Every structure is written in C-alpha cells, then in structure tokens.
Amino acid sequence: MTDQNIQDSILKKGYFYLNEGDFDIHLFHEGSYYKSYEFLGAHYITRLDIEAVRFVVWSPNATAIHLMGDFNDWDETQFPMQRIKGSSLWQICIPGVQMFDRYKYRITATDGQILYKADPYAFHAEERPETASKFYDLKGYIWHDSEWLKSREASDDYNRPISIYEVNLLSWRKKHDGKQYSYHDLAQELIPYVKEMNFTHIELMPIMEHPYDGSWGYQITGYYAPTSRFGTPKDFMYFVDTCHQNGIGVILDWVPGHYCKDAHGLYHFDGGSVFESHDYDKAHNDEWGTANFDYGKPEVKSFLISNLLYWHDYYHVDGIRIDAVAYMLYLNFGGKLLKNKYGGFENLEAVDFIKQMNEIVFKYYPNTLMMAEESTAWPMVSWPTASGGLGFNYKWNMGWMNDILEYMQLDPVFRSGFHKALTFTMTYAFSENFVLPLSHDEVVHGKKSLLEKMPGTYHEKFSNLKLLYAYMYAHPGKKLLFMGSEFGQFIEWNEWQALDWHLLNYDSHKNVQTFLKDLNGFYKTEACLYGVDTSYDGYEWIEVDNSKESIISFERIDADGHKLLAIFNFTPVGRNAHPIGVTQEGTYEVVLNSNSERYGGSSPSQKKNYQTENEPAFNRPYSIRIELPGLSAVYIKLKEEATHERR
C-alpha cells in the first residue's frame, strides 16, 4: 500500500496491509528464517506517525482468516487478514492495540469449518483454562546479568562443574493458602535455596504455555510464551536475571517432538495438516495422544529453530534439554512399523533437522548447553555434526541411571551377584559427553521416590541414599537431581501438591540435605571431579572386581595430575582396615565421608588421616588401610594436595 492508501484504509476500515518483508517471507518458506519471531506473530510498527500492530500468521490451507480480540469487541468479521502475495502467510495491521489485549485468529478451512486459534508466535497468553493469546511487547526489560554473560562466554563447559536442580515450578513449594508462587516469588525463595544448596544450574520442566498442569508442560500450545501461570514474560526475565546475578544458570526443557491436540493449539491449525505430516501415521503419537511435528516442512524448521534462538535472545537462557529425542529419531518408536525410503526405521527428516538445529544454535550461542534425552544406542549424539554426530554437546546417560537404580534397590545380600552394574558403566563413560540424571521420570508412576527405592531399615535407607549420591558425584559426567530428592522426599512426586518440606523437621532428612549441600560444594571446588571429565585421563580404577564384598574404588584425576580417591562400600558390613593401593607416599586425609556424624552417621566429624605403607596393593607400589563403614562412601586425598586445594 502507498502512504495515501494506508491513510485512507485506516480512516475507512480501521486497518491496513503492508507490502514488505519479501526476504523474511522467502527465508521462512525456505526453512532458514532462524529469527522468524521478529516477523511472525504480533509486533509494533509505525507508519505515517501512526503506531499499529502487525499480525502475521502461517496458514497454507485457509480460505479466509479474520483477526478478533479485545480491540474490536471480538467482532468475527471486522478485520479480514490478507494473504501475502506468493506465500502462505497472512497479515493485517491494526492501530490502537494495547498491551495485554487478547486475540485469536478466526480461520475458515477449505471445507467451510470455522476454527478459533491462538497465535503460534504469541509472546504471552491467557492463564489456563482460558485460551486466547495476548499482545505483548518484549522490549524494555533492563538486564543486570552482564557479568554472568561474560563469564559464560569464557567458560569451558566440558571441564567445569555442572550440578543441576530439576524443578517443576508449580509444585516445588506453595503458599500457605495453597496458591501457586509467581515468578517473583520463586526468584525470592527458589533461587536463594538453590544457591545455598550449591547447585550450579536450575533446569525448569517446560515453562512454555500449556493447557493442562498434569502434562508437566510437555504438551505445549504456546512455544513462544512463558506460561502465564506465574506472571508475565518480563516477570520470567526477572527470574532468569536474578538467577544469573546469583551465579546460577538456567536450562529449559524443550519439546520439539510433539504437541497437544487442544482446539486452540497447533493441531490441524487451519483444518489441514500444517505443523504435522499429511501422513496420518507419521502425524499422530498414539502413545501420548499428541501430534508429531513434520521436520520435512521448511516452515516447521523455521518455527522450531527460531524458538531455540528466541529463548536465548530474549530470556538469556543458558541451555536447553531436548525431550524425547528417541521419538524424533525413530519412525517405529512407540510401536509403529513405519520405514524410511531406504527401508530403515530412522526418521531421516528428523536427523537432518536435529543437525541443522544444533549447528544454528551453536553458531549464535557457542557456549550454550544442548542436552539430549536420548534413550537408545544411537551413536555420537553429543559429537559435532562435522564428525558425523548429531551435534548436541551433552546426552543424558540413561544406561548409568537404569543400572545404578536397579543395583541400589537390591538388598545388599544380593548385590554381589550384580557387581557389573557398578563397573560396566566405565566401558562407555566417555563415548559421549554425559549428564547423570536422577530426574522426575524416576520418582513417579509407581517407581517410588529415590529414598523409598532404597532397601533396609529406616536408617539404612538414608545411608544407601547418601551412598548413591556420593557415587554419582564421583562418577564422570555432569549431575542432575530432581527437586525433593535432596532431602529424601519419602513419597512419589505429586504435581498437584508441594514437596513435603515438613520432613526437614526430622534429623534424617535434614542430614541428607546437609550432605547433598556439602557434596555439591565439594564438587564445585574439587577439580579432580570435573577438570578432566571427558576422557580416561581423568579416571583410573583401583579396586574393580571385589564383588564378594561389594566394594569398588577409583581415582579421579585433574589436569595437573592431582588425585582424589573414591571408595564405596555397598554392604552394611564395615571394614576396619580395608587396603587401598596408592601411587604416592605420604599422609592421606579423608575429605568427605558419607557416614560422618555431621550427616547422621557414626564416624567422627573430624578429618581422619592415613599413612602409607610399603605394601603394594592393586598393582600400586604403596597402600593405606582405611576404616570403611558399612553403606558408605569415603573421598580421600594426599594431604599435601588436600591442603593446597583448600588455600
């Protein structure tokens, strides 16, 4: 439109159209518009000194679209959108739209059906159960995290401590009247707690807008909208900003595999297959009752890859955990018998998408975290695409998680027969860059809480749990623990209620919390546990095959050659003079003992020292003989090195 036409249209109709954005449109349809959120959706524009909002939506099958909302009393025909020439995008520009004005697209399908859809690119939405989008301008928030961002740019993620606290914001804690916390409330209470507990990162279960609390956020309707359950988008910016000011990184769960079928969402967006495949079997995830994204559509690629950059651009997030990658990679995951054009079960379009996605994200944000929850044996998940990998920089170690939880649930009498569960993990520990996850998936749906999984008496359950955590933190790989596990939540996680914080009135639970806090703090300052975390140069077995006593020990080694000895006794039988082979003479000091009185155990809290003997053990020239309590873990260092580390 010319300026005169725009002016005439505004005066006569109250809206106008723009003939611009050809390059943006081309990139979007090509699948390479990686910041499509700057064009699609609702954005302020100024023409002829008139401020308006331009709405742009992708709808390839619609015969007509009308915009309706608070700004026109929800009139269904007043504001007809116009298909942009040569594309499947529709647009309209409307003066007078206010912040927080609600709106929807009224879409006429080819069969005449009328659909009322939320904006796929909306930055804000009504709080459930309402379903409209809200106009929201993201600009204007003043960040205070420049120091954090500078330090992030200079970091080496592979060889630094990463200890993640996984959180469901709705059920972490509630107010006395049962109401949910806001983003501001969480900033004031959750962040100080995470900092006190010495975690390095918070991982948020999906906070993108979703209609049903019981989905935990994994069935999304608004990929670009932080859920309004807790406040506005700028409130969420404040939360992330406060995390960064307190030295805590923020990782978001992200769900690019599937989306829910709620009427206002992405499914059958204009009556046809838009975000999902035209092939019914490919489009439907019967196991979850959801729809799958079609990665072969370039516009879907633009939508999803842009979404990753959006959360980095506007919310300064530090990483993304990608949910259910196996469901993306395999056509037959979930029981279907689909095959690709070569006769295999791999989803070739998904593989190409994942590689492109990771390449683009790391191009813009080379120091971010891209963590895959991938539960199969797909090779090189966390290898660069240039080396034939999928391009993530981390993968959840589901094998380790399954083995150690199966082992720990055994009565110690039977653990000797399953010793391989402790040792097999090291045959593949460096095949990928791993995160060791004890996540929400392990404490729901009848699996029992981590504490309740532990066998034995009441006291032995807590001893086993501390032993599990000590083993986890000594094992190569980054750490992730679901909320409540740090103080020994007894019952399974229930998304409808807060954690059982009253348990901290009991010594056993308080002791576990103190142990986890100290363990995190030790991990953050002990370079042996993270300094060489991606190769066998940082790990060496000492005692590997003592299945009879269910004892293992190994060394973790930092880049300067300093060593930390980690010894584990998985039976209740204490060993008063257990030999440990060492390579250096001197005095060795216990630097952490899960059985310490400080944590409710029987060992004195003061540091214990051991002098080397000229007796070889485990193919090492010297040895020490240590007190190794039942169901306990002991970390030991050469005293000169331990003293040096503390200075």
XYZ file of C-alpha atoms in Angstrom:
647
model
C 0.000 0.000 0.000
C 1.090 3.578 -0.624
C 1.077 6.069 2.222
C -2.143 7.559 0.912
C -3.781 4.154 0.653
C -2.715 3.310 4.202
C -4.192 6.536 5.480
C -7.439 6.003 3.563
C -7.713 2.414 4.776
C -7.216 3.410 8.395
C -9.872 6.122 8.144
C -12.430 3.949 6.360
C -11.800 0.465 7.797
C -9.573 0.804 10.859
C -6.832 -1.411 9.450
C -4.302 -1.648 6.603
C -1.861 -4.036 4.948
C 1.862 -3.731 4.218
C 3.714 -4.856 1.118
C 7.089 -5.536 2.695
C 9.143 -8.322 4.188
C 9.761 -10.262 0.976
C 13.160 -11.565 2.113
C 11.782 -12.628 5.502
C 8.972 -14.456 3.739
C 11.416 -16.191 1.410
C 13.616 -17.366 4.302
C 10.628 -18.622 6.284
C 9.370 -20.792 3.428
C 12.926 -21.948 2.752
C 13.338 -23.211 6.322
C 16.220 -20.885 7.119
C 14.493 -17.981 8.851
C 16.047 -18.516 12.252
C 14.604 -15.411 13.854
C 11.119 -15.700 12.443
C 9.683 -14.474 15.768
C 10.782 -10.984 14.713
C 8.353 -11.108 11.767
C 5.557 -13.588 12.507
C 3.234 -13.049 15.435
C 2.225 -9.593 16.653
C 4.681 -6.655 16.539
C 4.561 -2.889 16.880
C 5.148 -0.955 13.673
C 4.962 2.774 12.904
C 3.676 4.167 9.605
C 2.814 7.842 8.919
C 3.444 8.530 12.630
C 0.708 6.033 13.414
C 1.585 3.213 15.789
C -0.069 -0.072 14.894
C 0.414 -3.768 15.495
C 1.116 -6.020 12.557
C -0.172 -9.593 12.869
C 1.370 -12.265 10.633
C 0.398 -15.946 10.717
C 1.303 -19.018 8.657
C -1.749 -20.810 7.280
C -1.332 -22.636 3.963
C -4.840 -24.132 3.776
C -7.168 -21.367 4.963
C -9.672 -19.786 2.593
C -10.094 -16.773 4.894
C -8.747 -15.536 8.250
C -10.188 -12.821 10.457
C -8.497 -11.305 13.473
C -10.698 -10.848 16.524
C -9.946 -9.584 20.019
C -10.429 -7.054 22.788
C -9.584 -4.253 20.351
C -12.763 -4.886 18.308
C -15.055 -6.390 20.957
C -14.357 -9.813 19.418
C -16.147 -8.982 16.194
C -15.560 -12.007 13.949
C -15.656 -10.259 10.576
C -14.389 -6.695 11.080
C -10.694 -7.398 10.488
C -10.065 -9.652 7.468
C -6.457 -10.726 7.058
C -4.816 -10.688 3.653
C -2.722 -13.492 2.182
C 0.697 -12.082 1.359
C 1.274 -12.490 -2.345
C 3.334 -15.525 -3.305
C 3.256 -17.046 0.186
C 1.075 -18.871 2.689
C 1.437 -16.092 5.255
C -1.454 -13.813 6.177
C -1.242 -10.291 7.619
C -3.129 -7.307 8.928
C -2.081 -4.046 10.660
C -4.322 -2.523 13.315
C -3.826 0.786 15.179
C -4.864 1.094 18.790
C -3.956 -2.391 20.032
C -2.934 -2.222 23.686
C -0.551 -4.334 25.757
C -2.335 -7.408 27.120
C -5.169 -7.164 24.588
C -6.451 -10.691 23.972
C -6.871 -12.028 20.453
C -7.404 -15.106 18.293
C -7.429 -15.999 14.621
C -10.791 -16.978 13.173
C -9.833 -19.360 10.382
C -12.116 -20.597 7.637
C -10.988 -24.028 6.443
C -11.391 -25.359 2.907
C -14.423 -27.375 3.988
C -16.078 -24.278 5.497
C -15.295 -25.233 9.084
C -14.570 -22.284 11.390
C -11.596 -22.640 13.767
C -10.558 -20.286 16.570
C -6.814 -20.477 17.066
C -4.266 -18.904 19.370
C -1.219 -17.316 17.750
C 1.625 -19.877 17.383
C 4.105 -16.995 17.787
C 2.319 -15.211 20.656
C 4.697 -13.988 23.371
C 2.008 -14.115 26.063
C -1.251 -15.972 26.675
C -4.237 -16.061 28.951
C -3.896 -18.122 32.088
C -5.458 -21.547 31.836
C -8.241 -22.562 31.400
C -8.662 -19.545 29.079
C -7.006 -19.950 25.692
C -6.581 -16.615 23.881
C -3.243 -15.037 23.011
C -2.275 -11.668 24.452
C -0.434 -8.917 22.670
C 2.828 -8.267 24.494
C 5.886 -6.154 23.702
C 9.035 -7.889 24.939
C 11.264 -4.855 24.584
C 12.229 -2.668 27.502
C 13.412 -5.042 30.200
C 16.712 -3.834 31.709
C 19.026 -6.765 32.368
C 21.635 -6.870 35.136
C 23.475 -10.053 34.191
C 26.352 -8.726 32.070
C 29.000 -10.238 34.351
C 27.326 -13.629 34.123
C 27.125 -13.470 30.328
C 30.815 -12.545 30.071
C 31.814 -15.426 32.294
C 29.595 -17.766 30.271
C 31.337 -16.779 27.060
C 34.711 -17.630 28.580
C 33.703 -20.974 30.081
C 34.720 -24.481 29.078
C 31.527 -26.427 29.638
C 33.095 -29.849 29.273
C 35.574 -29.479 32.117
C 33.716 -27.374 34.647
C 31.315 -28.411 37.398
C 27.678 -28.640 36.351
C 25.217 -29.696 39.030
C 21.576 -29.241 38.003
C 18.497 -28.926 40.202
C 15.471 -30.026 38.158
C 12.302 -28.176 39.136
C 8.594 -28.187 38.450
C 7.672 -24.611 39.334
C 4.055 -25.421 40.136
C 4.829 -27.975 42.842
C 8.208 -27.012 44.285
C 6.524 -25.050 47.034
C 3.117 -23.434 47.520
C 1.868 -20.587 49.698
C 0.124 -21.268 52.996
C -3.278 -20.839 51.340
C -2.335 -23.374 48.660
C -1.891 -20.791 45.910
C 0.966 -21.090 43.456
C 4.084 -18.969 43.568
C 4.732 -16.284 40.954
C 7.983 -15.815 39.025
C 8.833 -13.055 41.514
C 8.024 -15.291 44.489
C 10.211 -18.019 43.041
C 13.033 -15.552 42.484
C 12.891 -14.650 46.165
C 12.674 -18.203 47.518
C 13.774 -20.814 44.978
C 16.950 -19.033 43.862
C 18.398 -18.486 47.372
C 17.651 -22.130 48.140
C 19.405 -23.394 45.009
C 22.364 -21.139 45.762
C 22.536 -22.334 49.377
C 22.451 -25.943 48.167
C 25.442 -25.206 45.893
C 23.801 -26.262 42.639
C 25.231 -24.545 39.559
C 22.081 -24.648 37.392
C 18.308 -24.850 37.590
C 16.526 -26.916 34.966
C 12.889 -25.942 34.534
C 10.417 -28.502 33.320
C 8.739 -26.925 30.277
C 7.529 -23.418 31.048
C 6.152 -22.823 27.541
C 2.378 -22.249 27.653
C 0.402 -25.450 28.100
C -3.243 -26.064 28.974
C -3.005 -28.931 31.485
C -0.949 -28.954 34.688
C -0.878 -32.741 34.647
C 1.160 -32.761 31.433
C 4.003 -31.131 33.442
C 4.434 -28.754 30.497
C 5.310 -31.451 27.970
C 2.187 -30.863 25.829
C 2.511 -27.323 24.582
C 0.229 -24.843 22.851
C 2.405 -21.699 23.057
C 6.054 -22.315 22.242
C 6.962 -18.622 22.421
C 5.019 -17.776 25.593
C 6.370 -18.424 29.099
C 3.372 -19.756 30.941
C 1.154 -17.068 32.414
C 0.534 -19.270 35.484
C 3.349 -17.399 37.204
C 3.220 -13.951 35.615
C 4.226 -12.048 32.505
C 7.157 -12.636 30.135
C 9.104 -9.815 31.790
C 8.444 -11.431 35.153
C 10.145 -14.529 33.774
C 13.014 -12.366 32.504
C 13.371 -11.093 36.062
C 13.539 -14.675 37.329
C 16.328 -15.600 34.900
C 18.123 -12.320 35.571
C 18.029 -12.990 39.322
C 19.396 -16.485 38.756
C 22.331 -15.052 36.830
C 23.024 -12.377 39.416
C 23.298 -15.198 41.951
C 25.635 -17.280 39.812
C 23.024 -19.828 38.717
C 22.479 -20.920 35.126
C 19.031 -21.640 33.682
C 18.235 -24.635 31.473
C 14.805 -25.040 29.874
C 13.140 -28.313 28.968
C 12.039 -28.121 25.332
C 9.631 -30.382 23.444
C 10.207 -30.380 19.661
C 8.833 -33.880 19.157
C 5.098 -33.450 19.634
C 2.324 -31.093 20.747
C -1.153 -31.437 22.201
C -4.360 -31.558 20.189
C -6.274 -28.896 22.127
C -8.608 -26.973 19.834
C -6.813 -23.618 20.120
C -3.329 -25.044 19.519
C -1.183 -26.097 16.573
C -3.042 -29.279 15.665
C -4.974 -29.034 12.348
C -4.253 -25.342 12.582
C -6.334 -24.352 9.569
C -8.295 -27.550 9.106
C -5.433 -29.252 7.283
C -2.052 -30.626 8.244
C 0.127 -27.593 8.940
C 2.662 -28.372 11.656
C 2.091 -32.140 11.436
C 2.610 -34.502 8.498
C -0.028 -35.234 5.877
C 0.675 -38.914 6.568
C -1.668 -39.923 9.392
C 0.695 -42.496 10.926
C 3.592 -40.054 10.969
C 1.424 -37.239 12.295
C -0.070 -38.995 15.318
C 1.633 -40.097 18.510
C -0.863 -42.660 19.766
C 1.073 -43.396 22.945
C 0.703 -39.837 24.228
C -2.415 -38.749 22.335
C -0.488 -35.945 20.659
C 0.621 -34.842 17.189
C 4.168 -35.037 15.834
C 5.968 -32.200 14.080
C 6.781 -32.743 10.406
C 10.501 -31.986 10.110
C 10.343 -32.204 6.345
C 8.437 -28.930 6.131
C 10.780 -25.958 5.893
C 8.326 -23.697 7.730
C 8.329 -26.100 10.703
C 12.114 -25.902 10.745
C 11.914 -22.109 10.791
C 9.369 -22.254 13.622
C 11.327 -24.648 15.857
C 14.888 -23.424 15.303
C 13.714 -19.851 15.779
C 12.145 -20.912 19.051
C 15.505 -22.056 20.401
C 17.165 -18.770 19.487
C 14.204 -16.843 20.895
C 14.696 -18.223 24.405
C 18.377 -17.344 24.206
C 17.819 -13.900 22.682
C 15.040 -12.607 24.895
C 15.457 -14.627 28.069
C 19.241 -15.184 28.204
C 18.834 -18.892 28.983
C 21.998 -20.937 29.364
C 20.900 -24.177 27.824
C 18.144 -26.422 26.535
C 17.322 -30.001 27.468
C 15.620 -31.622 24.476
C 12.913 -34.054 25.480
C 12.275 -37.495 23.962
C 14.889 -37.360 21.207
C 14.438 -41.084 20.515
C 10.836 -40.413 19.485
C 12.175 -37.971 16.929
C 14.944 -40.193 15.584
C 12.960 -43.389 15.015
C 9.819 -43.826 12.946
C 8.974 -47.028 14.829
C 9.499 -45.673 18.348
C 6.241 -46.278 20.158
C 5.363 -49.460 18.274
C 4.604 -48.241 14.750
C 6.026 -50.097 11.762
C 6.896 -47.105 9.616
C 10.028 -47.162 7.492
C 12.028 -44.581 5.554
C 12.667 -44.678 1.824
C 15.696 -46.930 2.320
C 13.765 -49.464 4.382
C 15.174 -48.390 7.744
C 13.403 -47.117 10.821
C 15.362 -43.877 11.107
C 13.446 -40.651 10.629
C 15.738 -39.075 8.053
C 13.992 -35.699 8.141
C 14.319 -35.562 11.923
C 18.025 -36.412 11.764
C 18.621 -33.611 9.264
C 16.559 -31.217 11.387
C 18.448 -32.048 14.591
C 21.805 -31.498 12.924
C 20.685 -28.210 11.376
C 19.158 -27.123 14.691
C 22.358 -27.732 16.654
C 24.581 -26.125 14.028
C 22.489 -22.947 14.049
C 22.170 -22.718 17.837
C 25.920 -23.108 18.350
C 26.602 -20.608 15.574
C 24.738 -17.943 17.537
C 25.435 -19.242 21.058
C 28.635 -21.331 21.032
C 28.726 -21.691 24.835
C 25.160 -22.824 25.416
C 24.180 -26.303 26.591
C 22.217 -28.559 24.247
C 21.368 -31.695 26.216
C 19.624 -34.643 24.568
C 17.374 -37.005 26.476
C 18.110 -39.894 24.131
C 17.424 -43.370 25.488
C 18.709 -45.633 22.700
C 22.128 -46.606 21.404
C 22.142 -44.032 18.601
C 25.852 -43.278 18.111
C 27.646 -39.945 18.546
C 24.686 -37.993 19.874
C 26.971 -35.438 21.556
C 29.565 -35.316 18.782
C 29.832 -32.372 16.355
C 27.988 -32.721 13.081
C 31.286 -32.238 11.224
C 32.445 -35.513 12.810
C 29.270 -37.352 11.885
C 27.434 -36.687 15.147
C 24.015 -35.217 15.875
C 25.619 -32.046 17.208
C 24.406 -31.918 20.831
C 27.086 -31.228 23.418
C 25.560 -33.465 26.110
C 23.484 -36.608 26.350
C 21.635 -37.972 29.367
C 23.265 -41.230 30.496
C 20.185 -43.413 30.738
C 22.233 -46.613 30.890
C 24.054 -45.477 34.020
C 20.794 -44.341 35.578
C 18.985 -47.613 34.947
C 21.901 -49.758 36.144
C 22.618 -47.876 39.355
C 18.961 -47.611 40.395
C 18.383 -51.291 39.717
C 21.501 -52.109 41.751
C 20.698 -49.808 44.663
C 17.213 -51.270 45.056
C 18.681 -54.711 45.718
C 19.058 -55.998 49.232
C 22.836 -55.783 49.868
C 22.871 -59.567 50.323
C 22.238 -59.907 46.584
C 24.400 -57.052 45.304
C 27.473 -59.244 44.870
C 25.752 -61.020 42.001
C 25.135 -57.766 40.163
C 28.556 -56.152 40.598
C 28.735 -55.461 36.869
C 26.082 -52.764 37.307
C 28.775 -50.709 39.078
C 31.622 -51.404 36.673
C 30.131 -51.778 33.181
C 29.378 -48.057 33.004
C 33.072 -47.260 32.600
C 33.281 -49.193 29.336
C 31.282 -46.421 27.641
C 31.578 -43.476 30.046
C 33.446 -41.316 27.521
C 31.706 -42.406 24.314
C 29.507 -39.343 24.793
C 29.567 -36.203 26.916
C 27.192 -37.399 29.595
C 24.833 -35.948 32.171
C 23.985 -38.346 35.010
C 20.223 -37.866 35.539
C 18.169 -38.777 38.578
C 15.177 -36.944 37.157
C 11.438 -36.619 37.685
C 10.843 -39.656 35.474
C 12.390 -41.887 38.140
C 10.123 -40.808 41.007
C 6.599 -41.032 39.519
C 4.073 -43.573 38.203
C 4.709 -46.240 40.830
C 8.505 -46.103 40.619
C 8.713 -44.726 44.178
C 10.899 -41.877 45.409
C 14.662 -42.346 45.485
C 14.607 -42.768 49.249
C 11.781 -45.306 49.142
C 13.659 -47.309 46.493
C 16.468 -47.882 48.971
C 16.373 -51.224 50.851
C 16.873 -51.913 54.527
C 15.886 -50.344 57.806
C 14.881 -46.730 58.169
C 18.490 -45.755 58.941
C 19.877 -47.929 56.126
C 17.597 -46.266 53.580
C 19.223 -42.916 54.311
C 22.716 -44.434 54.300
C 22.031 -46.001 50.894
C 20.740 -42.713 49.532
C 23.843 -40.797 50.634
C 25.973 -43.592 49.179
C 24.135 -43.287 45.852
C 24.752 -39.535 45.732
C 28.427 -39.888 46.619
C 28.878 -42.471 43.855
C 27.029 -40.233 41.380
C 29.227 -37.208 42.132
C 32.464 -39.179 41.871
C 31.418 -40.810 38.580
C 32.435 -38.920 35.400
C 29.638 -36.787 33.958
C 27.589 -33.763 34.911
C 24.936 -34.158 37.616
C 21.149 -33.702 37.650
C 18.840 -34.256 40.621
C 15.088 -33.761 40.788
C 13.664 -31.497 43.466
C 12.831 -33.145 46.776
C 15.436 -35.837 46.311
C 17.995 -33.617 48.030
C 16.237 -34.036 51.388
C 14.832 -37.521 50.913
C 11.227 -36.992 49.879
C 9.537 -40.212 51.008
C 6.512 -40.315 48.725
C 6.492 -40.102 44.943
C 6.418 -36.680 43.364
C 2.857 -35.375 43.011
C 2.479 -32.467 40.587
C -0.683 -31.331 42.353
C 0.918 -30.587 45.697
C 4.070 -29.033 47.126
C 7.069 -31.049 48.239
C 6.980 -32.339 51.803
C 9.124 -29.599 53.299
C 7.962 -30.527 56.796
C 10.275 -33.553 56.568
C 13.173 -31.216 57.310
C 11.923 -31.158 60.893
C 13.334 -34.681 61.143
C 17.072 -35.212 61.572
C 17.410 -37.966 58.975
C 16.025 -35.777 56.186
C 17.937 -32.709 57.351
C 21.143 -34.762 57.383
C 20.630 -35.888 53.784
C 20.047 -32.291 52.758
C 23.225 -31.187 54.543
C 25.171 -33.981 52.890
C 23.934 -33.049 49.418
C 24.726 -29.392 50.085
C 28.285 -30.281 51.187
C 28.671 -32.732 48.307
C 27.698 -30.045 45.784
C 30.059 -27.582 47.435
C 32.918 -30.091 47.386
C 32.199 -30.959 43.760
C 32.297 -27.285 42.724
C 35.731 -26.733 44.300
C 37.426 -30.096 43.692
C 38.917 -30.053 40.198
C 39.565 -33.807 40.314
C 35.799 -34.359 39.996
C 35.313 -32.222 36.891
C 38.649 -30.985 35.490
C 39.081 -33.974 33.137
C 35.519 -35.163 32.706
C 35.504 -36.382 29.112
C 38.351 -38.916 28.858
C 40.045 -41.781 30.681
C 42.862 -39.370 31.546
C 40.646 -38.261 34.433
C 39.778 -41.729 35.756
C 41.571 -44.858 36.920
C 40.254 -47.959 38.615
C 41.840 -49.070 41.888
C 39.578 -51.918 43.026
C 37.169 -53.063 40.357
C 36.293 -56.745 40.853
C 35.604 -57.133 44.591
C 32.103 -58.459 44.068
C 32.259 -60.598 47.214
C 32.367 -57.538 49.485
C 30.595 -55.197 47.026
C 33.413 -52.659 47.297
C 34.781 -50.514 44.487
C 37.358 -47.743 44.444
C 38.826 -45.487 41.790
C 40.733 -42.266 41.315
C 39.530 -39.061 39.720
C 42.427 -37.026 38.335
C 42.580 -33.338 37.408
C 44.510 -31.690 34.582
C 47.556 -31.142 36.836
C 47.701 -34.768 37.920
C 46.215 -34.300 41.394
C 44.192 -37.299 42.518
C 41.082 -37.939 44.563
C 40.455 -41.465 45.809
C 36.804 -42.517 45.988
C 35.953 -45.704 47.902
C 32.473 -47.235 48.191
C 31.089 -49.980 50.395
C 27.704 -51.200 49.183
C 27.047 -53.601 52.079
C 26.178 -52.848 55.727
C 29.345 -54.658 56.865
C 32.065 -52.242 57.973
C 35.726 -52.888 57.063
C 38.152 -51.646 59.695
C 41.401 -51.950 57.743
C 40.492 -52.112 54.083
C 43.547 -51.819 51.796
C 43.665 -49.148 49.081
C 46.535 -49.045 46.597
C 48.174 -45.659 46.023
C 50.950 -44.379 43.800
C 52.472 -41.768 46.124
C 53.904 -41.961 49.612
C 52.650 -39.649 52.303
C 49.711 -38.879 54.545
C 46.241 -39.269 53.127
C 43.293 -37.315 54.522
C 39.585 -38.117 54.445
C 37.976 -35.090 52.806
C 34.388 -36.421 52.689
C 32.696 -39.307 54.491
C 29.007 -40.041 53.928
C 28.934 -41.776 57.328
C 30.103 -38.687 59.221
C 28.274 -37.671 62.382
C 27.513 -34.433 60.553
C 25.264 -36.449 58.245
C 23.729 -38.708 60.869
C 26.372 -41.434 60.673
C 28.727 -42.918 63.255
C 32.122 -41.683 62.059
C 33.640 -38.716 63.940
C 33.301 -35.442 62.061
C 36.977 -34.533 62.398
C 39.229 -35.358 59.457
C 40.966 -38.742 59.636
C 44.483 -39.321 58.295
C 46.165 -42.458 56.974
C 49.901 -43.007 56.463
C 51.114 -45.038 53.506
C 52.716 -48.426 53.984
C 55.390 -50.029 51.800
C 52.993 -52.810 50.877
C 51.848 -52.988 47.255
C 48.129 -53.289 46.655
C 46.092 -53.470 43.451
C 49.226 -53.177 41.285
C 50.313 -49.986 43.072
C 53.566 -49.628 44.980
C 52.062 -48.353 48.247
C 48.888 -48.768 50.227
C 46.847 -47.313 53.018
C 44.452 -49.215 55.259
C 41.268 -47.296 55.877
C 38.187 -47.545 58.007
C 35.310 -48.117 55.621
C 31.915 -48.087 57.357
C 29.005 -50.090 56.009
C 26.856 -48.481 53.294
C 29.226 -45.545 52.989
C 31.449 -43.618 50.636
C 34.790 -42.052 51.513
C 36.745 -39.495 49.489
C 40.481 -39.304 50.297
C 43.328 -37.065 49.074
C 47.068 -36.940 49.639
C 47.256 -34.441 52.481
C 49.669 -32.063 50.753
C 47.275 -31.830 47.809
C 44.218 -31.507 50.017
C 45.851 -28.674 51.957
C 46.897 -26.984 48.717
C 43.337 -27.225 47.371
C 41.898 -25.500 50.448
C 44.219 -22.487 50.235
